[in-house]
Each structure stands twice: as structure tokens, then as C-alpha cells.
Coordinates of C-alpha atoms and ligand atoms in Angstrom, one line a residue:
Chain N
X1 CA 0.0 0.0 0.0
X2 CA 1.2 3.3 -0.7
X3 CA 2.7 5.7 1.9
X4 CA 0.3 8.5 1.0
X5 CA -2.5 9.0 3.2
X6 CA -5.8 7.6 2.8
X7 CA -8.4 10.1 2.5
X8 CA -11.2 10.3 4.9
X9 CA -14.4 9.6 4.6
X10 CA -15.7 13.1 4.2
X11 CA -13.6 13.3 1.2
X12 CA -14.4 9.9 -0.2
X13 CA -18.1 10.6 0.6
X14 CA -17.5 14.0 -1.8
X15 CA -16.1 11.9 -4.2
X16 CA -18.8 9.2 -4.1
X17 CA -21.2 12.0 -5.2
X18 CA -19.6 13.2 -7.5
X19 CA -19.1 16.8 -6.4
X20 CA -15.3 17.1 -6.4
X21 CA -13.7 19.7 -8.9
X22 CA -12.6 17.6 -11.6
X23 CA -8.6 17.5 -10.7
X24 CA -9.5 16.9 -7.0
X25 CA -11.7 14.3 -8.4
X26 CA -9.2 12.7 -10.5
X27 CA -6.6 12.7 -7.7
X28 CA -8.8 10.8 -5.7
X29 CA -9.8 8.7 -8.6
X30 CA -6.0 7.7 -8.4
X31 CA -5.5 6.8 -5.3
X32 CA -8.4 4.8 -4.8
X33 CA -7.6 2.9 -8.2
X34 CA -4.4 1.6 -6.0
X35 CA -6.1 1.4 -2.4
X36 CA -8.1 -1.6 -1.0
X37 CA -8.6 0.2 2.0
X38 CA -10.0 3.2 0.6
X39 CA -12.0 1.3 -2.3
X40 CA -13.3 -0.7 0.9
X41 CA -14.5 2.5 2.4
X42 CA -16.3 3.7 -1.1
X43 CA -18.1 0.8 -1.2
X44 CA -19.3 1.1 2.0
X45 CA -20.3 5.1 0.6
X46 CA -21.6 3.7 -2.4
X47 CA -24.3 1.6 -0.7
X48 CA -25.7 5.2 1.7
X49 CA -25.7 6.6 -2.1
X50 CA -28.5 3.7 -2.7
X51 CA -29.9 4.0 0.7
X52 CA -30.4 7.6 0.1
X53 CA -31.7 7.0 -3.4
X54 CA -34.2 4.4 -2.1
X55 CA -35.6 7.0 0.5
X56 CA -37.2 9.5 -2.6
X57 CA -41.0 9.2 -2.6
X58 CA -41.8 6.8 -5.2
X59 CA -43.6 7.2 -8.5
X60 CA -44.5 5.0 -11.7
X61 CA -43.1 6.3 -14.9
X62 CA -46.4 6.4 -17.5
X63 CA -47.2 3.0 -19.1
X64 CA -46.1 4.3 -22.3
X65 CA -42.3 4.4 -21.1
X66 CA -42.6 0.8 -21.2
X67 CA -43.8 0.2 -24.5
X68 CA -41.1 2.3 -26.1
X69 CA -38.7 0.8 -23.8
X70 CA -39.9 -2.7 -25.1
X71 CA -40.4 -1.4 -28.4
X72 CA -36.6 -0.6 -28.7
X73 CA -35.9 -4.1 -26.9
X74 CA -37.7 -5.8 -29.7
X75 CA -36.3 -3.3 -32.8
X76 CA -32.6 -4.3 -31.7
X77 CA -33.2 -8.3 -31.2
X78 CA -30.7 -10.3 -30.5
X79 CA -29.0 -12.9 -32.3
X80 CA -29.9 -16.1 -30.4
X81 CA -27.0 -17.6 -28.3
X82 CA -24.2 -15.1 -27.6
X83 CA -22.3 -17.9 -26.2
X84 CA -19.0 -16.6 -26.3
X85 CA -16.4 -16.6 -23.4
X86 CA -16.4 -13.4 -21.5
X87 CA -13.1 -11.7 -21.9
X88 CA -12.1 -12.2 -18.4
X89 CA -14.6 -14.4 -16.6
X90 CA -14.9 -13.2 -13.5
X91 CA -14.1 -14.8 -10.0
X92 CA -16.3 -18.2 -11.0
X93 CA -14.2 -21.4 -10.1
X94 CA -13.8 -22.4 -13.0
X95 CA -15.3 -26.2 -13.9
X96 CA -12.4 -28.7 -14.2
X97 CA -12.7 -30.6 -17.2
X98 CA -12.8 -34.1 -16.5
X99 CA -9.2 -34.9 -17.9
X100 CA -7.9 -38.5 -16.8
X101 CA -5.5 -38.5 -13.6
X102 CA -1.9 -37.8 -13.8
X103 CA 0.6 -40.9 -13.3
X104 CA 2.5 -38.6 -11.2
X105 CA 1.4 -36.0 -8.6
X106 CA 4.9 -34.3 -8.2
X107 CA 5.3 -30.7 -8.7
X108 CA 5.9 -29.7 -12.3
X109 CA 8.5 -27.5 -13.2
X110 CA 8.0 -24.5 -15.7
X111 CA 10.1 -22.2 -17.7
X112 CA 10.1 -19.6 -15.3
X113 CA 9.5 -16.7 -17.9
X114 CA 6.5 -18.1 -18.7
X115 CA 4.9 -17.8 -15.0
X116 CA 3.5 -14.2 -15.7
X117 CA 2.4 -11.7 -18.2
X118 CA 3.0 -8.3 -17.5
X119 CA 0.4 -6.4 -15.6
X120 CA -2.1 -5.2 -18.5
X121 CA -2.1 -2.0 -19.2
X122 CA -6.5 -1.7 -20.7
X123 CA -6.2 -0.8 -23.9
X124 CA -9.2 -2.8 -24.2
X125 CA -11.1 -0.5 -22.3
X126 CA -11.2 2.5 -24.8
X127 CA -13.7 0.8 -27.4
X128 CA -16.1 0.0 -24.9
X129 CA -16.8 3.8 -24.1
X130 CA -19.9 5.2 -26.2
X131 CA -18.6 8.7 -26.9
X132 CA -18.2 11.1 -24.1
X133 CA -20.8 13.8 -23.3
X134 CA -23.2 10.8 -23.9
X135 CA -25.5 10.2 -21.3
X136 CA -25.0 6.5 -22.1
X137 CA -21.7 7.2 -21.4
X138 CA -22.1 7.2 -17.5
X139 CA -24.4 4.6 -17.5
X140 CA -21.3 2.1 -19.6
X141 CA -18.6 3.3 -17.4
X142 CA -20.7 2.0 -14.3
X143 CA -21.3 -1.0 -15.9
X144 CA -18.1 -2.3 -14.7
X145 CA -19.2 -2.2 -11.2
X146 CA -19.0 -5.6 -9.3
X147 CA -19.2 -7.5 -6.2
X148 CA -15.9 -8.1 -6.5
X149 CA -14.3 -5.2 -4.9
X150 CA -16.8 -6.2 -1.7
X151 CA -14.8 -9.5 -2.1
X152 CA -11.6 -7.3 -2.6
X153 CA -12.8 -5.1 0.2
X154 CA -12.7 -7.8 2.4
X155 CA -9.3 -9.6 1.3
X156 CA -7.4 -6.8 3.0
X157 CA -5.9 -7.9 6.0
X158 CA -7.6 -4.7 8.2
X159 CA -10.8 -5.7 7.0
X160 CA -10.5 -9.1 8.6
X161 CA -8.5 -7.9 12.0
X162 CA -11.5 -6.3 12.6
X163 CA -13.6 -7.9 15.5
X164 CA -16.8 -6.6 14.4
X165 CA -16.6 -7.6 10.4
X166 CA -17.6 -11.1 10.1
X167 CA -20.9 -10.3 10.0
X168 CA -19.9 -8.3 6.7
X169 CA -17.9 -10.8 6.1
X170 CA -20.8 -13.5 5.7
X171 CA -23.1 -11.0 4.2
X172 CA -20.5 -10.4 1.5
X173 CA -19.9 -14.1 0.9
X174 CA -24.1 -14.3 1.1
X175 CA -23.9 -12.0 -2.1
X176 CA -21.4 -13.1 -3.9
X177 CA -23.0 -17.0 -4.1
X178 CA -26.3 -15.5 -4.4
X179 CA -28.1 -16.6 -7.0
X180 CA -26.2 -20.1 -7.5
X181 CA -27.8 -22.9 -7.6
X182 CA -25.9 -24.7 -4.8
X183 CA -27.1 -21.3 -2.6
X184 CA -29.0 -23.2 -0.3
X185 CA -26.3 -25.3 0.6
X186 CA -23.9 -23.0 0.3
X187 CA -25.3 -20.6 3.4
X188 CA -24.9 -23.9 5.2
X189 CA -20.9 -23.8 4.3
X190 CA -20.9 -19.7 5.3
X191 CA -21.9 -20.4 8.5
X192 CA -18.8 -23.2 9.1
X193 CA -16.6 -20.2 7.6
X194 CA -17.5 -17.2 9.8
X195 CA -17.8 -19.4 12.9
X196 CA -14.6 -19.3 15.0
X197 CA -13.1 -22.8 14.3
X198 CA -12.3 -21.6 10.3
X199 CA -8.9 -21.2 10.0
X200 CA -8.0 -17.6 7.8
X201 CA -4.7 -17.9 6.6
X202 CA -2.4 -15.4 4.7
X203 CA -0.9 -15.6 1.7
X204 CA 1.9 -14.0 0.1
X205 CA 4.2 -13.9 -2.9
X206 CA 8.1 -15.2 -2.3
X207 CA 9.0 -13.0 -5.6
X208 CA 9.8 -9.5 -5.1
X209 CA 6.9 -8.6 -7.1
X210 CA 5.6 -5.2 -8.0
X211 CA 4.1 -2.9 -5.8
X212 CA 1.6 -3.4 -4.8
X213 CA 2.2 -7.1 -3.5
X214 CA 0.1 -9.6 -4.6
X215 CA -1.9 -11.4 -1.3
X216 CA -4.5 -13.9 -0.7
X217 CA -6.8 -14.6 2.0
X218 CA -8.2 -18.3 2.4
X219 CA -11.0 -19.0 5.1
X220 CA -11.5 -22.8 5.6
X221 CA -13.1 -24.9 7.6
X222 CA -12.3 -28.4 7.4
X223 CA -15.0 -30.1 8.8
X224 CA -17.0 -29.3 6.0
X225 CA -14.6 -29.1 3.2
X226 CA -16.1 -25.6 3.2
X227 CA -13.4 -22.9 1.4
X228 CA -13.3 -18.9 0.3
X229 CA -10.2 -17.1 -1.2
X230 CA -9.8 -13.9 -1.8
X231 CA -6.8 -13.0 -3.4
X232 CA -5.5 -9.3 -4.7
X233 CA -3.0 -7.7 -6.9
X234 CA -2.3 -10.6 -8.6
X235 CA -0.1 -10.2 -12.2
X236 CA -2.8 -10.7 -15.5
X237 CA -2.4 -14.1 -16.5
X238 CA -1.6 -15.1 -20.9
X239 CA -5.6 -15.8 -22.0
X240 CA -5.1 -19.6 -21.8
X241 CA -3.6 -19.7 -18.4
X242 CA -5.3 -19.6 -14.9
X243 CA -4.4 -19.5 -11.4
X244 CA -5.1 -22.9 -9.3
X245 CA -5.8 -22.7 -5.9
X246 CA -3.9 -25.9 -3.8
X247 CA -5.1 -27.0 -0.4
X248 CA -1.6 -28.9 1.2
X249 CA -3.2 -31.7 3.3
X250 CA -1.3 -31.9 7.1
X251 CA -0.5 -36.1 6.5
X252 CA 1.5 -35.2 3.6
X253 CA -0.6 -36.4 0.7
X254 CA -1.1 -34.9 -2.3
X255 CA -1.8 -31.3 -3.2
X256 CA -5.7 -31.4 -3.7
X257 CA -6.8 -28.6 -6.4
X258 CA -9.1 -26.5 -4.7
X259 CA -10.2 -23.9 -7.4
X260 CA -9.2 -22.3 -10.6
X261 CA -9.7 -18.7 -11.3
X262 CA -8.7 -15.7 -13.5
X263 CA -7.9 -12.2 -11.8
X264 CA -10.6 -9.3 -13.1
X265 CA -8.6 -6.3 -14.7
X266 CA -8.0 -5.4 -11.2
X267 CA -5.9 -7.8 -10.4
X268 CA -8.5 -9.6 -8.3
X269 CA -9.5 -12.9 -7.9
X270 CA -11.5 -15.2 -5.7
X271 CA -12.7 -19.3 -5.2
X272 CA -15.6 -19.6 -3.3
X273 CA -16.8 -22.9 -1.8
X274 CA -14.8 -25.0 -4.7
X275 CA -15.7 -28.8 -4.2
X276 CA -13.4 -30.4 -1.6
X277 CA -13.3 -33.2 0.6
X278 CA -14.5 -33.2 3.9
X279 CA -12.6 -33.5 7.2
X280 CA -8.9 -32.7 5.4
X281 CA -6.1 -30.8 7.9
X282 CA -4.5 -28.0 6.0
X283 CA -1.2 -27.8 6.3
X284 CA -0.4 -25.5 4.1
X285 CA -2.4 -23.3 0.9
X286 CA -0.7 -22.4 -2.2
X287 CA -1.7 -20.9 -5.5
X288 CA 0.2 -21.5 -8.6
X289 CA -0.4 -20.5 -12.5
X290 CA -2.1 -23.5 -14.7
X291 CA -2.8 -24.1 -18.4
X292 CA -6.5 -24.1 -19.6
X293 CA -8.8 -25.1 -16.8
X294 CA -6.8 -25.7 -14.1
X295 CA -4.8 -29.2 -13.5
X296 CA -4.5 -32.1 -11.0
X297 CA -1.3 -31.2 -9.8
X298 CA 0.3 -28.4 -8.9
X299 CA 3.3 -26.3 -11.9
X300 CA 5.8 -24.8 -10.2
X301 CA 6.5 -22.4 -9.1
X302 CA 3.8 -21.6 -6.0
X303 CA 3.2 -17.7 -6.8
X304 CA 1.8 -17.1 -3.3
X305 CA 1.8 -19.5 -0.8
X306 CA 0.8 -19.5 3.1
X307 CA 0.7 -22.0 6.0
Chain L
X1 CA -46.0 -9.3 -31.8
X2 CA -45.1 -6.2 -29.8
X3 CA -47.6 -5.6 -28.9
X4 CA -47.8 -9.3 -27.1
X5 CA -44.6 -8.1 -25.5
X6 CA -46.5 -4.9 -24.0
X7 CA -49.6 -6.7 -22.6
X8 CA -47.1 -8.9 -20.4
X9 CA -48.8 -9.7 -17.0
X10 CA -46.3 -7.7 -14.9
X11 CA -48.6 -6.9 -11.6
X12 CA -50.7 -10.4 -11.7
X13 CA -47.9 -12.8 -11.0
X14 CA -44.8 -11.6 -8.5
X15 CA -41.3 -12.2 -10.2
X16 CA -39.7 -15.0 -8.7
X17 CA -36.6 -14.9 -10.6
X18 CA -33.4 -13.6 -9.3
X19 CA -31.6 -10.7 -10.9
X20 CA -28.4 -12.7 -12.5
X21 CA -31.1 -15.4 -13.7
X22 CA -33.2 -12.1 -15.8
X23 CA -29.7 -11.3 -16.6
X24 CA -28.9 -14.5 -18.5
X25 CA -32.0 -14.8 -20.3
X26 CA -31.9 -11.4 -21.4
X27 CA -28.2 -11.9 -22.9
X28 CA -29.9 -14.8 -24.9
X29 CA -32.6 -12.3 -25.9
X30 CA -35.3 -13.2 -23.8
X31 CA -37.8 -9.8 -24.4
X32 CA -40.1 -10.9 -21.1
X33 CA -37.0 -11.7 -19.2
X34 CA -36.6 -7.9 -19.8
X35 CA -39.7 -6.6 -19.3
X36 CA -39.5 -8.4 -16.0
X37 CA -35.9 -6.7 -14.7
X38 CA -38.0 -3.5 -16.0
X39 CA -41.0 -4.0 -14.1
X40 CA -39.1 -5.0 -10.8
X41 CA -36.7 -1.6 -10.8
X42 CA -38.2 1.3 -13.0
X43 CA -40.0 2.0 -9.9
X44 CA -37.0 3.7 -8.1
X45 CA -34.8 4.7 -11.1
X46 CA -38.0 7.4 -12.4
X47 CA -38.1 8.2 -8.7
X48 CA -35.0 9.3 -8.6
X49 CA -34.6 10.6 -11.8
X50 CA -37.7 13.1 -11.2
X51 CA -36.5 13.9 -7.6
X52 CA -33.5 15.5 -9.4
X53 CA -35.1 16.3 -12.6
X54 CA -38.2 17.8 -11.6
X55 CA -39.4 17.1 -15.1
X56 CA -40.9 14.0 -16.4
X57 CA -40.1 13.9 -19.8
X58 CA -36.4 14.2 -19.1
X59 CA -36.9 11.8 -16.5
X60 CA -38.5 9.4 -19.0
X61 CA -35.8 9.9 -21.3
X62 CA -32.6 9.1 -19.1
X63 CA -35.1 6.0 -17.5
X64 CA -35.2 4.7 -21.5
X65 CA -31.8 5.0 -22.2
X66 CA -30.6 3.1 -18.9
X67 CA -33.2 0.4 -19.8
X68 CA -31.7 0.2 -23.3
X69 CA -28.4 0.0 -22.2
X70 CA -28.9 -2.6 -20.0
X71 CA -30.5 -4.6 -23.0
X72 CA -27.4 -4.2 -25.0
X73 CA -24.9 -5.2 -22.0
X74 CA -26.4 -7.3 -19.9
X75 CA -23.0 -9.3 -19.4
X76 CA -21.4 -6.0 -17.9
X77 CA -24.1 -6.3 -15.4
X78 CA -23.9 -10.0 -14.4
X79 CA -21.1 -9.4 -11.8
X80 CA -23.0 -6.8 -10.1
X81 CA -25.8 -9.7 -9.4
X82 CA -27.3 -9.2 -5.7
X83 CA -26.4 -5.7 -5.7
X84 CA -27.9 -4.6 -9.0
X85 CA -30.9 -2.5 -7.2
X86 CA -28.3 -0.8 -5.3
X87 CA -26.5 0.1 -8.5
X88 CA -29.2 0.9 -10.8
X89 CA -30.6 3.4 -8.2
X90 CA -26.8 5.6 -7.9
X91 CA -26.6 5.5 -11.5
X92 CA -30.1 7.2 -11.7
X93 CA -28.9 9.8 -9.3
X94 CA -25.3 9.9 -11.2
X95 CA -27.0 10.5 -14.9
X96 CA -29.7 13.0 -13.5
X97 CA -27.4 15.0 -11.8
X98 CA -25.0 14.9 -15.2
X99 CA -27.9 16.0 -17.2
X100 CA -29.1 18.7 -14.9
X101 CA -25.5 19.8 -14.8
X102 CA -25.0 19.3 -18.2
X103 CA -22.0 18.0 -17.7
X104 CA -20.0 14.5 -19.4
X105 CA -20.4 11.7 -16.8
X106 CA -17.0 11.5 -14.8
X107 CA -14.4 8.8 -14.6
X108 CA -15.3 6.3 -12.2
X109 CA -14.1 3.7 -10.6
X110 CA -14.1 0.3 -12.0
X111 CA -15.2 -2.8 -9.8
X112 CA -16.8 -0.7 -6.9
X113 CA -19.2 -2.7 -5.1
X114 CA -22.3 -1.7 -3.5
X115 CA -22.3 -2.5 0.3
X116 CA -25.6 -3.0 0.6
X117 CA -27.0 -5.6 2.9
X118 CA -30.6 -5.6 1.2
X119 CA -31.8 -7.9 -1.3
X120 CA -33.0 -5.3 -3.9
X121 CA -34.6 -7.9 -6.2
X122 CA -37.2 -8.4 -3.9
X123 CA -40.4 -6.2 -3.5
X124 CA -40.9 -6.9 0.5
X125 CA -36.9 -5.4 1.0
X126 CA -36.9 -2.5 -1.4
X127 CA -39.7 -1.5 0.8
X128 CA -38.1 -1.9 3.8
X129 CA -35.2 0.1 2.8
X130 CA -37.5 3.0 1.7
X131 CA -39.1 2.7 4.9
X132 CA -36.1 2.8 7.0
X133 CA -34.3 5.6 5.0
X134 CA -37.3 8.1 5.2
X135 CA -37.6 7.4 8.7
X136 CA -34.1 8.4 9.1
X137 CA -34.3 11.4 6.8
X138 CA -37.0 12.9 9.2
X139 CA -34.9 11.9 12.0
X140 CA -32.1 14.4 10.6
X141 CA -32.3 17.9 11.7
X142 CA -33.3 20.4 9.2
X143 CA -30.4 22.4 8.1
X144 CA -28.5 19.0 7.8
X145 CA -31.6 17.8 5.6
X146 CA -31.3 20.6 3.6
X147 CA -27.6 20.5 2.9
X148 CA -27.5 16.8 2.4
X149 CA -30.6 17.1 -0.3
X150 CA -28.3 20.3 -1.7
X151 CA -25.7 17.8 -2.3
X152 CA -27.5 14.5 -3.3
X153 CA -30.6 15.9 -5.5
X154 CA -29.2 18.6 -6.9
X155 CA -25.5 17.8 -7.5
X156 CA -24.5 21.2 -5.9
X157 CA -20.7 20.8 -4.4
X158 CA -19.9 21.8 -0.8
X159 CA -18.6 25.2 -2.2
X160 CA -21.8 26.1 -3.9
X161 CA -23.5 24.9 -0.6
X162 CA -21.2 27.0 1.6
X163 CA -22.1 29.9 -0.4
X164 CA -25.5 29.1 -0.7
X165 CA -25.7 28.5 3.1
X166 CA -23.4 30.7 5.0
X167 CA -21.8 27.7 6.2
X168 CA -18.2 27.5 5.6
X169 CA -17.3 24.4 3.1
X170 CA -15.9 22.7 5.9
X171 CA -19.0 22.4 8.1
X172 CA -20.8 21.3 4.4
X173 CA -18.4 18.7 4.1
X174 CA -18.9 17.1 7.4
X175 CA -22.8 18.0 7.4
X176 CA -22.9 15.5 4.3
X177 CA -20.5 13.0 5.4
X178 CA -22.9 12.9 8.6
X179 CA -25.9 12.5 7.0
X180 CA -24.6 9.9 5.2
X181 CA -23.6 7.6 8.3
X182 CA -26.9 8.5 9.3
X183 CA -28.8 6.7 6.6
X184 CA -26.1 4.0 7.2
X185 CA -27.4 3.2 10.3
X186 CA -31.0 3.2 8.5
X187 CA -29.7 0.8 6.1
X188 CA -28.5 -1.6 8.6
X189 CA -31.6 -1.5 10.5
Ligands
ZN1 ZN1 -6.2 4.8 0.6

């Protein structure tokens, strides 16, 4: 984190509403771009912006705002499946293809050149931008709003010191699997995590990495095989590769894969409640860069790693 | 055929569906699937539109072109899943107060979540939030109602308050910041 200071939440609450002058705006802008804390905060400012916006008295727009809502829906149908792979797929555990079992669970070991990509730079961004002065303009730029920063909120190591967040902490988790099918069965799994037999453990990169350096957070419990990571600053990945998630059982056996993921543009990523066996002792958690879906068995070298 | 779409039964039957579920089946092209996320949210964004707009037509016009959008990126929205009520209702406030300011939208901040510990896709919650936050509203004192309103509805900036006000910007500043935490405490019940 960077040795500037933070800005309060007076100023953050300002920015939130948009009502700084456009430099001060941008300066904060900055900042927050490179700040879990402070994005942690904004979130948190973001959701009074709803609060406030749900308090207005309410009114129904005419019925004829609909039809030519609907009427532009239907002029600019769509062409059936749009099945293609989201540029970066965001946060999902990945499903592991059912490829047949390595003879041999050792460590791999890579070229080490080709662990990371650089960082992206978002060149990508700039043709996703209607034109500016557009009033669809504001509405595309917030389209990039996710859950994840909550997730990225929370993998900060002050969020979790503090006492009073676990209740955040499940609500967070709550949204983020919301909507799965597994949901139901899911909340059962939350409660194991935020109750005070899950084990949180750190994790961090050996390389000396870019600022800022890239950490993970894994809560587990191991009675129920029940697992969240939330992981930050991580390097972009080459398209076809992913990171792997590796839960080190305590009786020495085998690395068991315990989620595949690809950072957002961020720098981002998270596994939440990947399938795992029941009743396994971590030893150790480790995360390492894999081709296509993921693998059995761990490449070398760990990127982060934490015990 | 459209006018099929129009005569949807949008009051008679409660929408059951989640918001990433509408999501989906509107990337596929599902019209009712649309018509549905429409019906559940258009509520508060024209609310909040004519709270800052004062002026239906205008109102109706930045309502169509967020609906619109939506239809053409629904995979931008996916992420934003349990949280998309929360979102939909600051991007009202953040395109009314651009328009009324006739100003170009501002940077913002990718991958901001909303914190909000509602489930906005249902009818029974987004009630209880409205609930909650007016109570609190009334709860604030007057001049602290007023400036926070200054500041939220009409996109004025602690300066023009403090000029506005005879407070100093300082005292704006905090007033808002206060107000906020206030409705925070709303929220959270
Ligand atoms: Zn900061």
C-alpha cells in the first residue's frame, strides 16, 4: 500500500457524489484505483448513495415508457446464443474438465518466464466507451461495477482484523454466491466459515513482485470441506492460463486442487466454496499459475503460498 | 408481436426470478426476461430521476436510455448480481445530476461494489429500505436535511452549498459525510 495518506471519509463521501472539482476528483480517482482500504470505504459510501436514493418518494413512470422501452428491446433483437467466453470471466471457479488423472502428482516445473504476463495496461477499455458527453456514457462506465471489490474489500488484512466484520464478512460471501444454484447449501458452508473454528490464513508472494504485492486470504473450515479465497493484486495471466488454488493436506498427501480462477482487470480474484473433501487438515495453501482449466497437480512455481 | 410483448402480465404474477437469472435470459434475448428486470426496478430509477429532474419527460428519457443500455450489455451487469438495485438506483442519481448539470459523466471507478445488505430484487426489502431511510431522513435535523438534499438531489458541491448556506465548506463537508452515516445506520436497521 502506498505511503500516502488515505483520504477520509468526508472526502471519499464528496467523491462518491460526485461533487469534487474535476482534478481533485481525478486525484482521488487515483488513489483509490491503488487502495483496497480506501475502495473498501467507497463501497461502503456507495451503498448510503443507494440507501439515500431508495428514501425519494416513489412514482411509476407512465405506461407508455414501457412500450417504447420494449419497443426498442424488440427493434434491436438479439441474435440467439451469444455464447461466447467473457473476456475475463470473473471470480467463478472455473469447472475442471474431467481430464484422466496424472501418473504422477509431483510438482511440475515451468520455464520460469513463462509464470506471468506483465500487468495489463487496458487498452481494451477504450472501445467499450460510447462517446463522451453521452448520457449513455455514465451509464457504460458503471457497468463495470461488481461485487468483486466487496470480495476485494474484504481480502485486506484490516478488514478481517477487525472484530466486528464477520458479519460483513458473511453478508459479503451471502452476495457473492447468491443466486447459484448450490445457494442453499452453500449458506450452510458460510456459517462453518465465519464461525470461530475456520482457519484464515495469509498468503503472500516469495518473488519480489511489483508494488503493490500480490496477497491472498483463504478461510476454511475443514470439517466441511467448506473454502473462500480472496486474493488481490495478482499479475494478469496469458488468455489460456489460470491460477489454481492448492489446499496442502497436514498427512503429507497430495496437493488437492481447490479452485481455478482468473484475476478481473484489477488484479482480483477469488474461489468460493470449490468442491473439496470433507474432514482434510490444511497444512499448508498455495496458488500457482495452470494451463486451460486448471490441472490435477500443482506447476511450479507456488506464486503465493501460506501456512 | 409487440404488442404481445407490451400486454405482459407484470402486476398479476410476482417475479420469482433472481436478478443474475433475468440477466442470463436477457443476454440470450429473452424480451419478457426484460420486461421483467423493468417491471421490478423502473419504480426507483423514475423516482429518482424526477427527484432531481423535476421534469418527467427528461426523466423518462434518461429512465429509457438506462433500460436500453442494459438490453445491449447485460453481461457488464452480471457481476454486479445481488447488488444490482443498489446500483441501478446511484446510476439514476449519477445520470440525473449529469444531465441537470450538463456536464460529461465522470471517470469512475471500476469494480466498486455496493455494500448494501438488502436484497433489492425483492419487492418486500426494497420496501423496507424505503421505509427505513425516510424514517431516518425525518430523524435528521433540518439544516442537515437541507444541505444533504443540496448535495444528493441537486449535485450542488460543498462550495456552492457554503455559499449558498453561510456555512463554511468545511461544516458542508462534514454535514454530508454525517448524514450519510446516518442513513447507514438506516440501512443496517
Ligand atoms: Zn487509501
Amino acid at each position: 500500500m502506498s505511503v500516502a495518506a488515505h483520504y477520509d471519509d468526508t472526502d471519499l463521501a464528496l467523491f462518491a457524489l460526485q461533487l469534487l472539482e474535476s482534478d481533485e476528483h481525478r486525484a482521488v480517482s487515483d488513489h483509490v484505483n491503488g487502495c483496497a482500504f480506501c475502495r473498501q470505504e467507497l463501497a461502503r459510501l456507495q451503498g448510503d448513495l443507494a440507501t439515500c436514493a431508495y428514501g425519494v418518494e416513489m412514482y411509476d413512470p407512465a405506461a407508455v415508457v414501457r412500450e417504447r422501452v420494449m419497443r426498442q428491446v424488440a427493434r434491436e433483437k438479439k441474435i440467439a446464443p451469444v455464447e461466447e467466453m467473457p473476456r475475463a470471466p470473473r471470480f467463478e471457479a472455473l469447472e475442471r474438465p474431467a481430464e484422466p488423472e496424472e501418473p504422477t502428482l509431483e510438482f511440475r516445473r515451468r520455464a520460469p518466464e513463462s509464470t506471468t504476463a506483465h500487468r495489463r495496461s487496458h487498452p481494451e477499455k477504450a472501445d467499450r466507451q460510447p462517446r463522451p458527453g453521452s448520457p449513455l456514457r455514465s451509464v457504460s462506465l458503471w457497468l463495470g461495477w461488481t461485487v468483486a471489490a466487496c470480495l476485494a474489500v474484504m481480502g485486506t488484512r484490516m478488514y478481517l482484523q477487525r472484530q466486528d466484520d464477520q458479519a460483513q464478512l458473511r453478508t459479503k460471501t451471502a452476495e457473492a454466491i447468491r443466486g447459484r444454484q448450490e445457494a442453499e447449501g452453500a449458506r450452510r458452508l458460510l456459517d462453518a466459515l465465519t464461525s470461530s473454528s475456520a482457519q484464515q490464513v495469509l498468503l503472500t508472494g516469495t518473488a519480489a513482485a511489483a508494488e503493490p504485492l500480490p496477497e491472498g486470504h483463504v478461510i476454511y473450515s475443514a470439517k466441511d470441506g467448506a473454502l473462500v479465497l480472496l486474493a488481490e493484486h495478482l499479475a494478469a495471466l496469458e488468455p489460456e492460463k489460470v491460477y489454481e488454488l492448492w489446499l496442502i493436506p497436514s498427512d503429507g498427501r497430495d496437493p488437492i486442487p481447490a479452485g481455478a480462477f482468473r484475476p478481473d482487470d484489477r488484479g482480483d480474484g477469488r474461489v468460493i466454496l470449490p468442491p473439496l473433501p470433507k474432514a482434510v487438515t490444511a497444512k499448508a495453501f498455495g496458488i500457482t499459475i495452470e494451463e486451460g482449466a486448471g490441472g490435477q497437480s500443482p506447476t511450479m512455481p507456488i506464486v503465493l503460498a501460506g501456512s | 408481436m409487440t404488442a404481445k410483448v407490451m400486454e405482459m402480465p407484470h402486476a398479476s404474477v410476482p417475479e420469482q426470478r433472481d436478478d443474475a437469472t433475468l440477466l442470463m435470459l436477457i443476454r440470450r434475448g429473452d424480451e419478457a426476461a426484460m420486461a421483467a428486470l423493468y417491471d421490478r426496478y423502473v419504480r426507483v430509477v423514475y423516482s429518482v430521476l424526477l427527484r432531481v429532474l423535476h421534469h418527467s419527460s427528461s426523466a423518462e428519457e434518461i429512465l429509457e436510455e438506462i433500460f436500453v443500455a442494459i438490453w445491449r450489455r447485460p453481461e457488464d451487469l452480471l457481476s454486479v448480481r445481488g447488488s444490482l438495485g443498489a446500483w441501478l438506483a446511484v446510476v439514476a442519481r449519477n445520470s440525473a445530476i449529469d444531465a441537470l448539470r450538463r456536464r460529461a459523466p465522470l471517470e469512475t471507478i471500476g469494480d466498486i461494489a455496493m455494500a448494501s445488505p438488502y436484497d433489492l430484487s425483492n419487492d418486500g426489502e426494497r420496501r423496507l429500505l424505503a421505509d427505513r431511510t425516510r424514517a431516518e431522513v425525518a430523524r435528521l435535523a433540518p439544516e442537515q436535511r437541507k444541505i444533504f438534499a443540496m448535495a444528493f438531489f441537486d449535485g450542488l458541491s460543498h462550495r456552492e452549498i457554503a455559499e449558498m448556506t453561510n456555512e463554511t465548506a468545511e461544516t458542508v463537508k462534514m454535514t454530508i459525510r454525517d448524514a450519510m452515516l446516518a442513513l447507514r445506520r438506516a440501512a443496517r436497521g
